Amino acid sequence: MDIHTPLAHFEKVSYQYPHRTDFALQEINLTVRKGELLGVIGATGAGKTTFCLTLNGIVPQFYGGRFFGHLRVAGLDTVDTPIHQLARHVGMVLEDPETQLIATSVENEIAFALENLNVPAEEIRARIPRVLEMVRLENLPKRHPSELSGGQKQRLAIAAALAVQPDLLVLDEPVSQLDPQGAQDVFAVLRELNHTMGMTIVISGHAAEELAESAHRLILLAKGAIVAEGTPEEIYGNVPLLEEYGVRPPQVAKTFWLVRHLLPPGASLPVRLSEGLNRLKDLPRPVHLPAIPASGATRPSAEALITVRDLHHIYPNGTHALCGVSFDIHAGEYVLIAGQNGAGKSTLVRHFVNLLQPTRGEVHFAGQDTRTLSTADAARRIGYVGQNPDLQLFNRTVEDEIAFALRHLHYPADEVRRRTDEALDALRLNDVRQRHPFSLPKGERARVVIAAVLALQPEVLIFDEPTTGQDLAGATAILDITRDLHRMGKTILVITHHLYLMPGYAERALLMNKGHLLLDAPLREAYHNLAALERTALTQPQAVKLAQALEARWQVPLPLLTPQEVAQCWLAEATE
Amino acid sequence: MSLSQPSGEERRVQFLGGASVDGAPVAYLIVLAAVVTVLAFIPFSAVLGMGGSFPMSQGVYSLVGWILGPLAGAVSSGIGTLIGVFVAPHTTRVWYVSVMSALITSFAAGAMAAGGKRRGWWLLPFVLGVLGFVVYVGRGLQNGVALSTALMTTFVNWSALILYLLPTRSLFARWIASTSLLKLAAGLFLGTWMTYGLAHVCAGAITYLMFNWPAEVWMTLIPIIPVEFATRGAIGAVIGTGVIAGLRAIGLVKPTHAAY
């Protein structure tokens, strides 16, 4: 594979969106070489999406604004070449596959771009099975895209981009909405395309573990500028640099960074799990192991706040989304609900706020059947932050968005102002309070919705994938708020695939699989139950895998969850 | 980190996608045509004299013209209305009159702010409006409608013609381009009244020639029509203020002949 010929060349590229005074990209000088798999990382708002959109000319041709410098892709200037010509050379896959799927069947979806490019029908028919095989969807050509899982939809979007046979495939946060198995599937396909076909790929995102496994090179963006560039070892191995710019390192790198004094001088940090597992043997067995933290949830003895009994839900299209789920949630609990895409998690919590009604079974909130809850009651008592923040935004400014429900629930003006200010502070939205919500990046739009719900001060808060598309600082800020609310006595329910984020927050985990409740256990127990996690397409965080490797090596139980806890095995002894 | 002056050469940015109509991306035309079609489903007032009801989409024809410009706006609202004729027949009386109203309103709105070689484009809808007024009122007088009744019934139309002829046309256009939301809303309300008033009288002329409703109906229409026009203006102002404020804030590419 020739990874030396330049395919894309940025020369002094800077870009400013219309009506903005700051620059989304600043002085970018970079060459993307043929056959390279380049990762673009950075905090939310660092310019990753803008960087991706410059490669097919959407920035600046569609957005307008001011563009400085030159960017050539496959020999074409992206400012002077029409987008439809660039589209022959640059395939684009966006964060949310739903926004790019428009056809009524998988094969029609692939054909759509080709038809627009006037590719002969016979050639289209030949390409469809070829690209479907590449993304492992060859058995579903007639399936309606809406019936695919999240991972399948994303792979279909990739297939549609591949069918054009682009020189460069650009993926903007392609796995942020996928469960770990779906994310691994997508990255496996990308690695295969890169290795076997020499496809040049640019991927932006926060998927540190996957990018460490797959990328040849990484660039770290901050405020639109490249602040570091190098191999995954160089970038992910520099933990202080990443933390300075709000980027999460792979857990394996973080763990070894914490015990770096035990590594040979000058040794680089492992950034991939396999390397980390190998390097464990370099670490001495401590004489004394630290006390294992308490195993988590102690169920409050109070009466259940939410009672779910034999809950079934069948959608009008016949999908049996919930199949006899039963459990109780007590006041003051912090519960993680996890499971693969399509496990029924969102369907479940929508019953709590009467957005859905049981097909069979019952859901009670504080003794009241949720079917009888009015919208106003539900809004006051149960805050629901949905998966797609855009569906909950409709005001002209961030401030209005947060104050909207308060005003409509007739709170006094002073109270509206006070609660709005508090919510803006808590979610770090003060600087954008007068901005239009849709002018913000997706991560910040999600924070606006959370702020709006938070302002209502409900008893129960349900967060459906609140950390999707968030950088480390954004995700931590949101989860810290949930922890503060929990400490104030609120009941918190969080749905997420990002298991590595939840230790230190959730106490109890409900694992769901295809509409069934697979496991209801304290968090520590759930994370170490590999069989249950695998059944629902979840993968253990790297720190848990390292802990299990140590457990097998040392023959002691080590139900550890985080890099800090794993490192504590050695650090505790050092501080004694 | 802030950048005062980038070191790279500043480039001339233009939309080169090719898929555009008179400087407006086709995607915008499709979206707004879809909005017009969807609003065609919603009736907001009964039609005296002929039966049926008016579609709510009449409130956004002008908005489409201001967003897309006179030609692209007319194409978009025309297509949206034509589809609406088939999918929402309950709000359609005479299909070609519905489409014609959409075309004239959007064109008149888009032409309000036109400059350069398009400076005189506003004359076309104005002349059509005058002709429509002459035919409508003239036929009414022939049918025995009193002049005072005819003038009161057509208040919305002659007021629209006067507002469109006078500098108020460009004043409303400036308000629509204003960053003040109050001025924007006022411009949208009055602009919708004015531009729909031109199309309304043209449509009225044709349908009156077809149906010849009696003088009593003219009387009944006197209090009703201004309320309907105020409703159309309110629809345009409410939807338009949000849409235009959003478009400005999001910073999507602005069609070449947009008025906002």
GROMACS .gro file of C-alpha atoms in nm, chain A residues 324-537:
model
  214
  324GLY     CA    1  -4.270  -0.889   3.007
  325VAL     CA    2  -4.031  -0.657   3.189
  326SER     CA    3  -4.072  -0.624   3.569
  327PHE     CA    4  -3.868  -0.429   3.825
  328ASP     CA    5  -3.893  -0.154   4.086
  329ILE     CA    6  -3.704   0.171   4.111
  330HIS     CA    7  -3.688   0.333   4.452
  331ALA     CA    8  -3.670   0.700   4.532
  332GLY     CA    9  -3.311   0.821   4.543
  333GLU     CA   10  -3.162   0.548   4.325
  334TYR     CA   11  -2.919   0.609   4.038
  335VAL     CA   12  -2.982   0.345   3.775
  336LEU     CA   13  -2.799   0.271   3.452
  337ILE     CA   14  -3.008   0.114   3.175
  338ALA     CA   15  -2.787  -0.046   2.910
  339GLY     CA   16  -2.826  -0.277   2.614
  340GLN     CA   17  -2.770  -0.297   2.241
  341ASN     CA   18  -2.941  -0.070   1.985
  342GLY     CA   19  -3.302  -0.185   1.972
  343ALA     CA   20  -3.299  -0.353   2.314
  344GLY     CA   21  -3.607  -0.157   2.423
  345LYS     CA   22  -3.441   0.090   2.660
  346SER     CA   23  -3.599   0.407   2.521
  347THR     CA   24  -3.934   0.232   2.477
  348LEU     CA   25  -3.919   0.135   2.844
  349VAL     CA   26  -3.855   0.482   2.985
  350ARG     CA   27  -4.111   0.648   2.757
  351HIS     CA   28  -4.374   0.455   2.952
  352PHE     CA   29  -4.265   0.636   3.267
  353VAL     CA   30  -4.371   0.974   3.124
  354ASN     CA   31  -4.679   0.847   2.943
  355LEU     CA   32  -4.525   0.904   2.599
  356LEU     CA   33  -4.606   0.538   2.540
  357GLN     CA   34  -4.872   0.320   2.696
  358PRO     CA   35  -4.830  -0.049   2.780
  359THR     CA   36  -4.971  -0.302   2.538
  360ARG     CA   37  -4.992  -0.530   2.840
  361GLY     CA   38  -4.879  -0.492   3.199
  362GLU     CA   39  -4.857  -0.185   3.418
  363VAL     CA   40  -4.628   0.102   3.504
  364HIS     CA   41  -4.691   0.303   3.820
  365PHE     CA   42  -4.526   0.625   3.928
  366ALA     CA   43  -4.567   0.701   4.299
  367GLY     CA   44  -4.862   0.465   4.301
  368GLN     CA   45  -5.034   0.628   4.004
  369ASP     CA   46  -5.083   0.444   3.677
  370THR     CA   47  -4.869   0.642   3.430
  371ARG     CA   48  -5.148   0.617   3.171
  372THR     CA   49  -5.341   0.863   3.387
  373LEU     CA   50  -5.052   1.110   3.422
  374SER     CA   51  -5.125   1.441   3.251
  375THR     CA   52  -4.855   1.605   3.040
  376ALA     CA   53  -4.820   1.890   3.292
  377ASP     CA   54  -4.788   1.648   3.585
  378ALA     CA   55  -4.539   1.435   3.402
  379ALA     CA   56  -4.332   1.743   3.308
  380ARG     CA   57  -4.324   1.869   3.668
  381ARG     CA   58  -4.238   1.538   3.829
  382ILE     CA   59  -4.035   1.348   3.568
  383GLY     CA   60  -3.779   1.517   3.349
  384TYR     CA   61  -3.710   1.333   3.024
  385VAL     CA   62  -3.410   1.421   2.812
  386GLY     CA   63  -3.461   1.238   2.484
  387GLN     CA   64  -3.205   1.077   2.261
  388ASN     CA   65  -3.222   1.335   1.984
  389PRO     CA   66  -3.192   1.684   2.133
  390ASP     CA   67  -3.312   1.846   1.812
  391LEU     CA   68  -3.662   1.712   1.869
  392GLN     CA   69  -3.686   1.908   2.194
  393LEU     CA   70  -3.557   2.245   2.067
  394PHE     CA   71  -3.789   2.505   1.919
  395ASN     CA   72  -3.706   2.843   2.071
  396ARG     CA   73  -3.505   3.126   1.925
  397THR     CA   74  -3.239   3.150   2.193
  398VAL     CA   75  -3.084   2.914   2.442
  399GLU     CA   76  -3.217   3.126   2.725
  400ASP     CA   77  -3.573   3.116   2.591
  401GLU     CA   78  -3.547   2.743   2.547
  402ILE     CA   79  -3.462   2.692   2.913
  403ALA     CA   80  -3.725   2.935   3.037
  404PHE     CA   81  -4.000   2.804   2.807
  405ALA     CA   82  -4.151   2.534   3.026
  406LEU     CA   83  -4.116   2.745   3.341
  407ARG     CA   84  -4.314   3.027   3.183
  408HIS     CA   85  -4.582   2.790   3.063
  409LEU     CA   86  -4.612   2.637   3.407
  410HIS     CA   87  -4.675   2.993   3.535
  411TYR     CA   88  -4.375   3.033   3.762
  412PRO     CA   89  -4.318   3.395   3.876
  413ALA     CA   90  -4.079   3.594   3.655
  414ASP     CA   91  -3.810   3.613   3.926
  415GLU     CA   92  -3.821   3.240   3.974
  416VAL     CA   93  -3.801   3.181   3.598
  417ARG     CA   94  -3.495   3.406   3.577
  418ARG     CA   95  -3.325   3.247   3.879
  419ARG     CA   96  -3.378   2.890   3.764
  420THR     CA   97  -3.277   2.976   3.408
  421ASP     CA   98  -2.952   3.134   3.528
  422GLU     CA   99  -2.878   2.835   3.750
  423ALA     CA  100  -2.935   2.590   3.467
  424LEU     CA  101  -2.720   2.797   3.230
  425ASP     CA  102  -2.438   2.800   3.486
  426ALA     CA  103  -2.467   2.431   3.563
  427LEU     CA  104  -2.444   2.331   3.197
  428ARG     CA  105  -2.173   2.588   3.107
  429LEU     CA  106  -2.404   2.760   2.860
  430ASN     CA  107  -2.369   3.118   2.978
  431ASP     CA  108  -2.156   3.222   2.682
  432VAL     CA  109  -2.415   3.104   2.433
  433ARG     CA  110  -2.733   3.207   2.614
  434GLN     CA  111  -2.834   3.444   2.333
  435ARG     CA  112  -2.741   3.208   2.050
  436HIS     CA  113  -2.997   3.016   1.844
  437PRO     CA  114  -2.997   2.656   1.973
  438PHE     CA  115  -2.953   2.517   1.621
  439SER     CA  116  -2.642   2.728   1.565
  440LEU     CA  117  -2.466   2.522   1.835
  441PRO     CA  118  -2.279   2.193   1.787
  442LYS     CA  119  -2.478   1.882   1.870
  443GLY     CA  120  -2.303   1.834   2.204
  444GLU     CA  121  -2.407   2.179   2.318
  445ARG     CA  122  -2.761   2.135   2.184
  446ALA     CA  123  -2.791   1.831   2.409
  447ARG     CA  124  -2.676   2.039   2.703
  448VAL     CA  125  -2.945   2.299   2.626
  449VAL     CA  126  -3.215   2.032   2.650
  450ILE     CA  127  -3.071   1.902   2.975
  451ALA     CA  128  -3.064   2.256   3.114
  452ALA     CA  129  -3.429   2.306   3.015
  453VAL     CA  130  -3.532   1.988   3.196
  454LEU     CA  131  -3.308   2.064   3.493
  455ALA     CA  132  -3.472   2.402   3.540
  456LEU     CA  133  -3.801   2.226   3.619
  457GLN     CA  134  -3.638   2.052   3.917
  458PRO     CA  135  -3.833   1.727   3.876
  459GLU     CA  136  -3.819   1.437   4.122
  460VAL     CA  137  -3.699   1.190   3.863
  461LEU     CA  138  -3.466   1.265   3.575
  462ILE     CA  139  -3.435   1.032   3.280
  463PHE     CA  140  -3.140   1.084   3.049
  464ASP     CA  141  -3.159   0.890   2.723
  465GLU     CA  142  -2.803   0.867   2.582
  466PRO     CA  143  -2.702   1.203   2.730
  467THR     CA  144  -2.333   1.167   2.645
  468THR     CA  145  -2.371   1.090   2.275
  469GLY     CA  146  -2.146   1.320   2.074
  470GLN     CA  147  -2.001   1.476   2.389
  471ASP     CA  148  -1.632   1.513   2.452
  472LEU     CA  149  -1.488   1.407   2.786
  473ALA     CA  150  -1.549   1.744   2.950
  474GLY     CA  151  -1.906   1.763   2.819
  475ALA     CA  152  -1.988   1.406   2.922
  476THR     CA  153  -1.831   1.451   3.263
  477ALA     CA  154  -2.008   1.782   3.317
  478ILE     CA  155  -2.343   1.620   3.240
  479LEU     CA  156  -2.277   1.318   3.459
  480ASP     CA  157  -2.146   1.537   3.741
  481ILE     CA  158  -2.477   1.719   3.732
  482THR     CA  159  -2.663   1.390   3.751
  483ARG     CA  160  -2.448   1.296   4.053
  484ASP     CA  161  -2.518   1.631   4.222
  485LEU     CA  162  -2.889   1.584   4.161
  486HIS     CA  163  -2.866   1.231   4.297
  487ARG     CA  164  -2.698   1.359   4.611
  488MET     CA  165  -2.983   1.605   4.646
  489GLY     CA  166  -3.217   1.306   4.664
  490LYS     CA  167  -3.336   1.293   4.304
  491THR     CA  168  -3.389   0.963   4.130
  492ILE     CA  169  -3.171   0.934   3.823
  493LEU     CA  170  -3.204   0.698   3.528
  494VAL     CA  171  -2.940   0.706   3.256
  495ILE     CA  172  -2.947   0.514   2.931
  496THR     CA  173  -2.609   0.484   2.768
  497HIS     CA  174  -2.376   0.258   2.573
  498HIS     CA  175  -2.075   0.435   2.719
  499LEU     CA  176  -2.019   0.201   3.010
  500TYR     CA  177  -1.674   0.346   3.083
  501LEU     CA  178  -1.837   0.672   3.191
  502MET     CA  179  -2.076   0.535   3.451
  503PRO     CA  180  -1.858   0.412   3.740
  504GLY     CA  181  -1.869   0.671   4.013
  505TYR     CA  182  -2.219   0.769   3.910
  506ALA     CA  183  -2.463   0.478   3.874
  507GLU     CA  184  -2.513   0.225   4.152
  508ARG     CA  185  -2.733  -0.025   3.981
  509ALA     CA  186  -2.750  -0.155   3.626
  510LEU     CA  187  -3.042  -0.290   3.428
  511LEU     CA  188  -2.914  -0.475   3.122
  512MET     CA  189  -3.170  -0.522   2.848
  513ASN     CA  190  -3.164  -0.750   2.550
  514LYS     CA  191  -3.426  -0.765   2.274
  515GLY     CA  192  -3.705  -0.641   2.498
  516HIS     CA  193  -3.615  -0.861   2.797
  517LEU     CA  194  -3.453  -0.763   3.124
  518LEU     CA  195  -3.132  -0.961   3.115
  519LEU     CA  196  -2.972  -0.856   3.440
  520ASP     CA  197  -3.061  -0.635   3.735
  521ALA     CA  198  -2.752  -0.604   3.953
  522PRO     CA  199  -2.519  -0.363   4.130
  523LEU     CA  200  -2.296  -0.185   3.878
  524ARG     CA  201  -1.974  -0.361   3.977
  525GLU     CA  202  -2.134  -0.703   3.941
  526ALA     CA  203  -2.291  -0.614   3.607
  527TYR     CA  204  -1.965  -0.485   3.456
  528HIS     CA  205  -1.787  -0.807   3.544
  529ASN     CA  206  -2.065  -1.026   3.407
  530LEU     CA  207  -1.911  -1.076   3.065
  531ALA     CA  208  -2.171  -1.327   2.951
  532ALA     CA  209  -2.461  -1.089   3.012
  533LEU     CA  210  -2.280  -0.795   2.851
  534GLU     CA  211  -2.192  -0.995   2.542
  535ARG     CA  212  -2.550  -1.113   2.501
  536THR     CA  213  -2.658  -0.752   2.463
  537ALA     CA  214  -2.371  -0.640   2.236
   0.00000   0.00000   0.00000
